[in-house]
Amino acid sequence: QVQLVESGGGFVQAGGSLRPSCAASVRTFSSYAMVWFRQAPVNEREFVAGISRSGGSTYYANSVKGRFTISRDNAKNTVYLQMNSLKPEDTAVYYCAADPGVVTVRVYEYDYWGQGTKVTVSS
């Protein structure tokens, strides 16, 4: 069983930065690929970024590439999403998820989800 708790969302003006984090309660955090998805009120949940179990490989949606950076600290059981140059279209609830395999962009592949942290970007 994996429990995930996100924090670090908030309200920011366009061009600003936020760094949400996701803390995992699991004995073998390094055995899980970790990802961030987001969901705006009228949209489906979409893949944002993912990181492999070791942290050696990262993956990004085209819409955030060059602006967002995913990282993990396996000693702290935590994954981070550094978000820079934020745009109003980044406004959404951001969810982290875990999978014991590899990073995938498919929502249904993930059994473990956090409760989400809301990010609002004003223009």
mmCIF file with all atom_site columns, C-alpha atoms in Angstrom:
data_model
loop_
_atom_site.group_PDB
_atom_site.id
_atom_site.type_symbol
_atom_site.label_atom_id
_atom_site.label_alt_id
_atom_site.label_comp_id
_atom_site.label_asym_id
_atom_site.label_entity_id
_atom_site.label_seq_id
_atom_site.pdbx_PDB_ins_code
_atom_site.Cartn_x
_atom_site.Cartn_y
_atom_site.Cartn_z
_atom_site.occupancy
_atom_site.B_iso_or_equiv
_atom_site.pdbx_formal_charge
_atom_site.auth_seq_id
_atom_site.auth_comp_id
_atom_site.auth_asym_id
_atom_site.auth_atom_id
_atom_site.pdbx_PDB_model_num
ATOM 1   C CA . GLN A 1 1   ? 0.000   0.000  0.000   1.00 0.00 ? 1   GLN A CA 1
ATOM 2   C CA . VAL A 1 2   ? 1.281   3.442  -0.949  1.00 0.00 ? 2   VAL A CA 1
ATOM 3   C CA . GLN A 1 3   ? -0.041  6.663  0.528   1.00 0.00 ? 3   GLN A CA 1
ATOM 4   C CA . LEU A 1 4   ? 0.760   9.908  -1.239  1.00 0.00 ? 4   LEU A CA 1
ATOM 5   C CA . VAL A 1 5   ? 0.316   13.416 0.133   1.00 0.00 ? 5   VAL A CA 1
ATOM 6   C CA . GLU A 1 6   ? 0.843   16.482 -2.035  1.00 0.00 ? 6   GLU A CA 1
ATOM 7   C CA . SER A 1 7   ? 1.589   19.966 -0.781  1.00 0.00 ? 7   SER A CA 1
ATOM 8   C CA . GLY A 1 8   ? 2.985   23.202 -2.098  1.00 0.00 ? 8   GLY A CA 1
ATOM 9   C CA . GLY A 1 9   ? 0.280   24.357 -4.454  1.00 0.00 ? 9   GLY A CA 1
ATOM 10  C CA . GLY A 1 10  ? -1.034  27.885 -4.281  1.00 0.00 ? 10  GLY A CA 1
ATOM 11  C CA . PHE A 1 11  ? -1.842  31.108 -6.064  1.00 0.00 ? 11  PHE A CA 1
ATOM 12  C CA . VAL A 1 12  ? 0.736   32.823 -8.258  1.00 0.00 ? 12  VAL A CA 1
ATOM 13  C CA . GLN A 1 13  ? 0.825   35.414 -10.992 1.00 0.00 ? 13  GLN A CA 1
ATOM 14  C CA . ALA A 1 14  ? 1.749   34.501 -14.542 1.00 0.00 ? 14  ALA A CA 1
ATOM 15  C CA . GLY A 1 15  ? 5.498   34.139 -14.897 1.00 0.00 ? 15  GLY A CA 1
ATOM 16  C CA . GLY A 1 16  ? 5.906   33.043 -11.309 1.00 0.00 ? 16  GLY A CA 1
ATOM 17  C CA . SER A 1 17  ? 7.083   29.754 -9.816  1.00 0.00 ? 17  SER A CA 1
ATOM 18  C CA . LEU A 1 18  ? 5.815   27.066 -7.473  1.00 0.00 ? 18  LEU A CA 1
ATOM 19  C CA . ARG A 1 19  ? 7.307   23.822 -6.238  1.00 0.00 ? 19  ARG A CA 1
ATOM 20  C CA . PRO A 1 20  ? 4.721   21.251 -5.199  1.00 0.00 ? 20  PRO A CA 1
ATOM 21  C CA . SER A 1 21  ? 5.971   18.157 -3.451  1.00 0.00 ? 21  SER A CA 1
ATOM 22  C CA . CYS A 1 22  ? 4.564   14.688 -2.879  1.00 0.00 ? 22  CYS A CA 1
ATOM 23  C CA . ALA A 1 23  ? 5.521   12.648 0.161   1.00 0.00 ? 23  ALA A CA 1
ATOM 24  C CA . ALA A 1 24  ? 5.097   8.895  0.014   1.00 0.00 ? 24  ALA A CA 1
ATOM 25  C CA . SER A 1 25  ? 4.436   6.560  2.902   1.00 0.00 ? 25  SER A CA 1
ATOM 26  C CA . VAL A 1 26  ? 5.979   3.370  1.614   1.00 0.00 ? 26  VAL A CA 1
ATOM 27  C CA . ARG A 1 27  ? 8.943   1.284  2.643   1.00 0.00 ? 27  ARG A CA 1
ATOM 28  C CA . THR A 1 28  ? 10.395  0.956  -0.850  1.00 0.00 ? 28  THR A CA 1
ATOM 29  C CA . PHE A 1 29  ? 9.884   4.344  -2.458  1.00 0.00 ? 29  PHE A CA 1
ATOM 30  C CA . SER A 1 30  ? 12.752  3.735  -4.857  1.00 0.00 ? 30  SER A CA 1
ATOM 31  C CA . SER A 1 31  ? 10.776  0.832  -6.334  1.00 0.00 ? 31  SER A CA 1
ATOM 32  C CA . TYR A 1 32  ? 8.138   3.155  -7.758  1.00 0.00 ? 32  TYR A CA 1
ATOM 33  C CA . ALA A 1 33  ? 8.099   5.346  -10.818 1.00 0.00 ? 33  ALA A CA 1
ATOM 34  C CA . MET A 1 34  ? 6.530   8.655  -9.857  1.00 0.00 ? 34  MET A CA 1
ATOM 35  C CA . VAL A 1 35  ? 4.481   10.998 -11.973 1.00 0.00 ? 35  VAL A CA 1
ATOM 36  C CA . TRP A 1 36  ? 2.499   14.205 -11.848 1.00 0.00 ? 36  TRP A CA 1
ATOM 37  C CA . PHE A 1 37  ? -0.852  14.607 -13.564 1.00 0.00 ? 37  PHE A CA 1
ATOM 38  C CA . ARG A 1 38  ? -3.125  17.619 -13.560 1.00 0.00 ? 38  ARG A CA 1
ATOM 39  C CA . GLN A 1 39  ? -6.804  18.226 -14.043 1.00 0.00 ? 39  GLN A CA 1
ATOM 40  C CA . ALA A 1 40  ? -8.515  21.505 -14.838 1.00 0.00 ? 40  ALA A CA 1
ATOM 41  C CA . PRO A 1 41  ? -12.245 21.810 -14.062 1.00 0.00 ? 41  PRO A CA 1
ATOM 42  C CA . VAL A 1 42  ? -13.508 20.998 -17.543 1.00 0.00 ? 42  VAL A CA 1
ATOM 43  C CA . ASN A 1 43  ? -10.665 18.778 -18.718 1.00 0.00 ? 43  ASN A CA 1
ATOM 44  C CA . GLU A 1 44  ? -9.634  15.186 -18.345 1.00 0.00 ? 44  GLU A CA 1
ATOM 45  C CA . ARG A 1 45  ? -6.690  14.337 -16.134 1.00 0.00 ? 45  ARG A CA 1
ATOM 46  C CA . GLU A 1 46  ? -3.514  14.738 -18.167 1.00 0.00 ? 46  GLU A CA 1
ATOM 47  C CA . PHE A 1 47  ? 0.084   13.651 -17.786 1.00 0.00 ? 47  PHE A CA 1
ATOM 48  C CA . VAL A 1 48  ? 2.518   16.405 -16.817 1.00 0.00 ? 48  VAL A CA 1
ATOM 49  C CA . ALA A 1 49  ? 5.828   14.793 -15.877 1.00 0.00 ? 49  ALA A CA 1
ATOM 50  C CA . GLY A 1 50  ? 7.303   11.494 -14.765 1.00 0.00 ? 50  GLY A CA 1
ATOM 51  C CA . ILE A 1 51  ? 10.516  10.198 -13.251 1.00 0.00 ? 51  ILE A CA 1
ATOM 52  C CA . SER A 1 52  ? 11.947  6.715  -13.201 1.00 0.00 ? 52  SER A CA 1
ATOM 53  C CA . ARG A 1 53  ? 12.601  4.749  -10.034 1.00 0.00 ? 53  ARG A CA 1
ATOM 54  C CA . SER A 1 54  ? 16.251  5.745  -9.871  1.00 0.00 ? 54  SER A CA 1
ATOM 55  C CA . GLY A 1 55  ? 15.633  9.292  -11.022 1.00 0.00 ? 55  GLY A CA 1
ATOM 56  C CA . GLY A 1 56  ? 17.845  8.753  -14.031 1.00 0.00 ? 56  GLY A CA 1
ATOM 57  C CA . SER A 1 57  ? 15.100  9.309  -16.595 1.00 0.00 ? 57  SER A CA 1
ATOM 58  C CA . THR A 1 58  ? 12.516  12.058 -16.756 1.00 0.00 ? 58  THR A CA 1
ATOM 59  C CA . TYR A 1 59  ? 9.583   12.632 -19.086 1.00 0.00 ? 59  TYR A CA 1
ATOM 60  C CA . TYR A 1 60  ? 7.483   15.705 -19.791 1.00 0.00 ? 60  TYR A CA 1
ATOM 61  C CA . ALA A 1 61  ? 4.365   16.730 -21.619 1.00 0.00 ? 61  ALA A CA 1
ATOM 62  C CA . ASN A 1 62  ? 5.139   19.062 -24.503 1.00 0.00 ? 62  ASN A CA 1
ATOM 63  C CA . SER A 1 63  ? 3.102   21.792 -22.852 1.00 0.00 ? 63  SER A CA 1
ATOM 64  C CA . VAL A 1 64  ? 5.476   21.994 -19.860 1.00 0.00 ? 64  VAL A CA 1
ATOM 65  C CA . LYS A 1 65  ? 8.802   20.989 -21.369 1.00 0.00 ? 65  LYS A CA 1
ATOM 66  C CA . GLY A 1 66  ? 11.472  23.568 -20.594 1.00 0.00 ? 66  GLY A CA 1
ATOM 67  C CA . ARG A 1 67  ? 9.392   25.132 -17.793 1.00 0.00 ? 67  ARG A CA 1
ATOM 68  C CA . PHE A 1 68  ? 8.800   22.274 -15.340 1.00 0.00 ? 68  PHE A CA 1
ATOM 69  C CA . THR A 1 69  ? 11.339  19.963 -13.736 1.00 0.00 ? 69  THR A CA 1
ATOM 70  C CA . ILE A 1 70  ? 10.507  16.767 -11.895 1.00 0.00 ? 70  ILE A CA 1
ATOM 71  C CA . SER A 1 71  ? 12.934  15.384 -9.332  1.00 0.00 ? 71  SER A CA 1
ATOM 72  C CA . ARG A 1 72  ? 12.932  12.920 -6.469  1.00 0.00 ? 72  ARG A CA 1
ATOM 73  C CA . ASP A 1 73  ? 14.755  12.339 -3.231  1.00 0.00 ? 73  ASP A CA 1
ATOM 74  C CA . ASN A 1 74  ? 14.594  8.634  -2.457  1.00 0.00 ? 74  ASN A CA 1
ATOM 75  C CA . ALA A 1 75  ? 16.072  9.187  0.995   1.00 0.00 ? 75  ALA A CA 1
ATOM 76  C CA . LYS A 1 76  ? 13.130  11.448 1.858   1.00 0.00 ? 76  LYS A CA 1
ATOM 77  C CA . ASN A 1 77  ? 10.460  9.473  -0.033  1.00 0.00 ? 77  ASN A CA 1
ATOM 78  C CA . THR A 1 78  ? 9.522   12.650 -1.852  1.00 0.00 ? 78  THR A CA 1
ATOM 79  C CA . VAL A 1 79  ? 9.013   13.770 -5.433  1.00 0.00 ? 79  VAL A CA 1
ATOM 80  C CA . TYR A 1 80  ? 9.009   17.407 -6.488  1.00 0.00 ? 80  TYR A CA 1
ATOM 81  C CA . LEU A 1 81  ? 7.717   19.421 -9.413  1.00 0.00 ? 81  LEU A CA 1
ATOM 82  C CA . GLN A 1 82  ? 9.520   22.689 -9.956  1.00 0.00 ? 82  GLN A CA 1
ATOM 83  C CA . MET A 1 83  ? 7.217   24.866 -12.044 1.00 0.00 ? 83  MET A CA 1
ATOM 84  C CA . ASN A 1 84  ? 8.651   28.014 -13.591 1.00 0.00 ? 84  ASN A CA 1
ATOM 85  C CA . SER A 1 85  ? 7.267   30.564 -16.044 1.00 0.00 ? 85  SER A CA 1
ATOM 86  C CA . LEU A 1 86  ? 3.762   29.600 -15.038 1.00 0.00 ? 86  LEU A CA 1
ATOM 87  C CA . LYS A 1 87  ? 0.877   30.423 -17.358 1.00 0.00 ? 87  LYS A CA 1
ATOM 88  C CA . PRO A 1 88  ? -2.847  30.770 -16.650 1.00 0.00 ? 88  PRO A CA 1
ATOM 89  C CA . GLU A 1 89  ? -3.416  27.547 -18.595 1.00 0.00 ? 89  GLU A CA 1
ATOM 90  C CA . ASP A 1 90  ? -1.353  25.712 -15.965 1.00 0.00 ? 90  ASP A CA 1
ATOM 91  C CA . THR A 1 91  ? -4.193  26.302 -13.501 1.00 0.00 ? 91  THR A CA 1
ATOM 92  C CA . ALA A 1 92  ? -5.362  22.888 -12.285 1.00 0.00 ? 92  ALA A CA 1
ATOM 93  C CA . VAL A 1 93  ? -5.333  20.444 -9.433  1.00 0.00 ? 93  VAL A CA 1
ATOM 94  C CA . TYR A 1 94  ? -2.016  18.612 -9.529  1.00 0.00 ? 94  TYR A CA 1
ATOM 95  C CA . TYR A 1 95  ? -1.893  14.964 -8.501  1.00 0.00 ? 95  TYR A CA 1
ATOM 96  C CA . CYS A 1 96  ? 1.059   12.697 -7.930  1.00 0.00 ? 96  CYS A CA 1
ATOM 97  C CA . ALA A 1 97  ? 0.818   9.002  -8.639  1.00 0.00 ? 97  ALA A CA 1
ATOM 98  C CA . ALA A 1 98  ? 3.021   5.954  -8.215  1.00 0.00 ? 98  ALA A CA 1
ATOM 99  C CA . ASP A 1 99  ? 3.570   2.781  -10.189 1.00 0.00 ? 99  ASP A CA 1
ATOM 100 C CA . PRO A 1 100 ? 5.905   -0.122 -9.405  1.00 0.00 ? 100 PRO A CA 1
ATOM 101 C CA . GLY A 1 101 ? 6.855   -0.333 -13.069 1.00 0.00 ? 101 GLY A CA 1
ATOM 102 C CA . VAL A 1 102 ? 7.815   2.337  -15.519 1.00 0.00 ? 102 VAL A CA 1
ATOM 103 C CA . VAL A 1 103 ? 6.504   5.801  -16.271 1.00 0.00 ? 103 VAL A CA 1
ATOM 104 C CA . THR A 1 104 ? 3.423   5.811  -18.453 1.00 0.00 ? 104 THR A CA 1
ATOM 105 C CA . VAL A 1 105 ? 1.130   8.620  -19.529 1.00 0.00 ? 105 VAL A CA 1
ATOM 106 C CA . ARG A 1 106 ? -2.024  6.528  -19.126 1.00 0.00 ? 106 ARG A CA 1
ATOM 107 C CA . VAL A 1 107 ? -4.109  7.494  -16.108 1.00 0.00 ? 107 VAL A CA 1
ATOM 108 C CA . TYR A 1 108 ? -5.591  4.017  -15.677 1.00 0.00 ? 108 TYR A CA 1
ATOM 109 C CA . GLU A 1 109 ? -2.154  2.459  -15.185 1.00 0.00 ? 109 GLU A CA 1
ATOM 110 C CA . TYR A 1 110 ? -1.796  4.035  -11.745 1.00 0.00 ? 110 TYR A CA 1
ATOM 111 C CA . ASP A 1 111 ? -3.283  2.496  -8.627  1.00 0.00 ? 111 ASP A CA 1
ATOM 112 C CA . TYR A 1 112 ? -1.893  4.972  -6.110  1.00 0.00 ? 112 TYR A CA 1
ATOM 113 C CA . TRP A 1 113 ? -2.869  8.643  -6.078  1.00 0.00 ? 113 TRP A CA 1
ATOM 114 C CA . GLY A 1 114 ? -2.578  11.586 -3.774  1.00 0.00 ? 114 GLY A CA 1
ATOM 115 C CA . GLN A 1 115 ? -5.458  13.889 -2.935  1.00 0.00 ? 115 GLN A CA 1
ATOM 116 C CA . GLY A 1 116 ? -4.161  16.699 -5.140  1.00 0.00 ? 116 GLY A CA 1
ATOM 117 C CA . THR A 1 117 ? -2.885  20.214 -4.595  1.00 0.00 ? 117 THR A CA 1
ATOM 118 C CA . LYS A 1 118 ? -4.461  23.167 -6.323  1.00 0.00 ? 118 LYS A CA 1
ATOM 119 C CA . VAL A 1 119 ? -2.420  25.551 -8.454  1.00 0.00 ? 119 VAL A CA 1
ATOM 120 C CA . THR A 1 120 ? -3.954  28.792 -9.637  1.00 0.00 ? 120 THR A CA 1
ATOM 121 C CA . VAL A 1 121 ? -2.123  31.106 -12.036 1.00 0.00 ? 121 VAL A CA 1
ATOM 122 C CA . SER A 1 122 ? -3.561  34.552 -12.593 1.00 0.00 ? 122 SER A CA 1
ATOM 123 C CA . SER A 1 123 ? -2.992  36.557 -15.752 1.00 0.00 ? 123 SER A CA 1
#
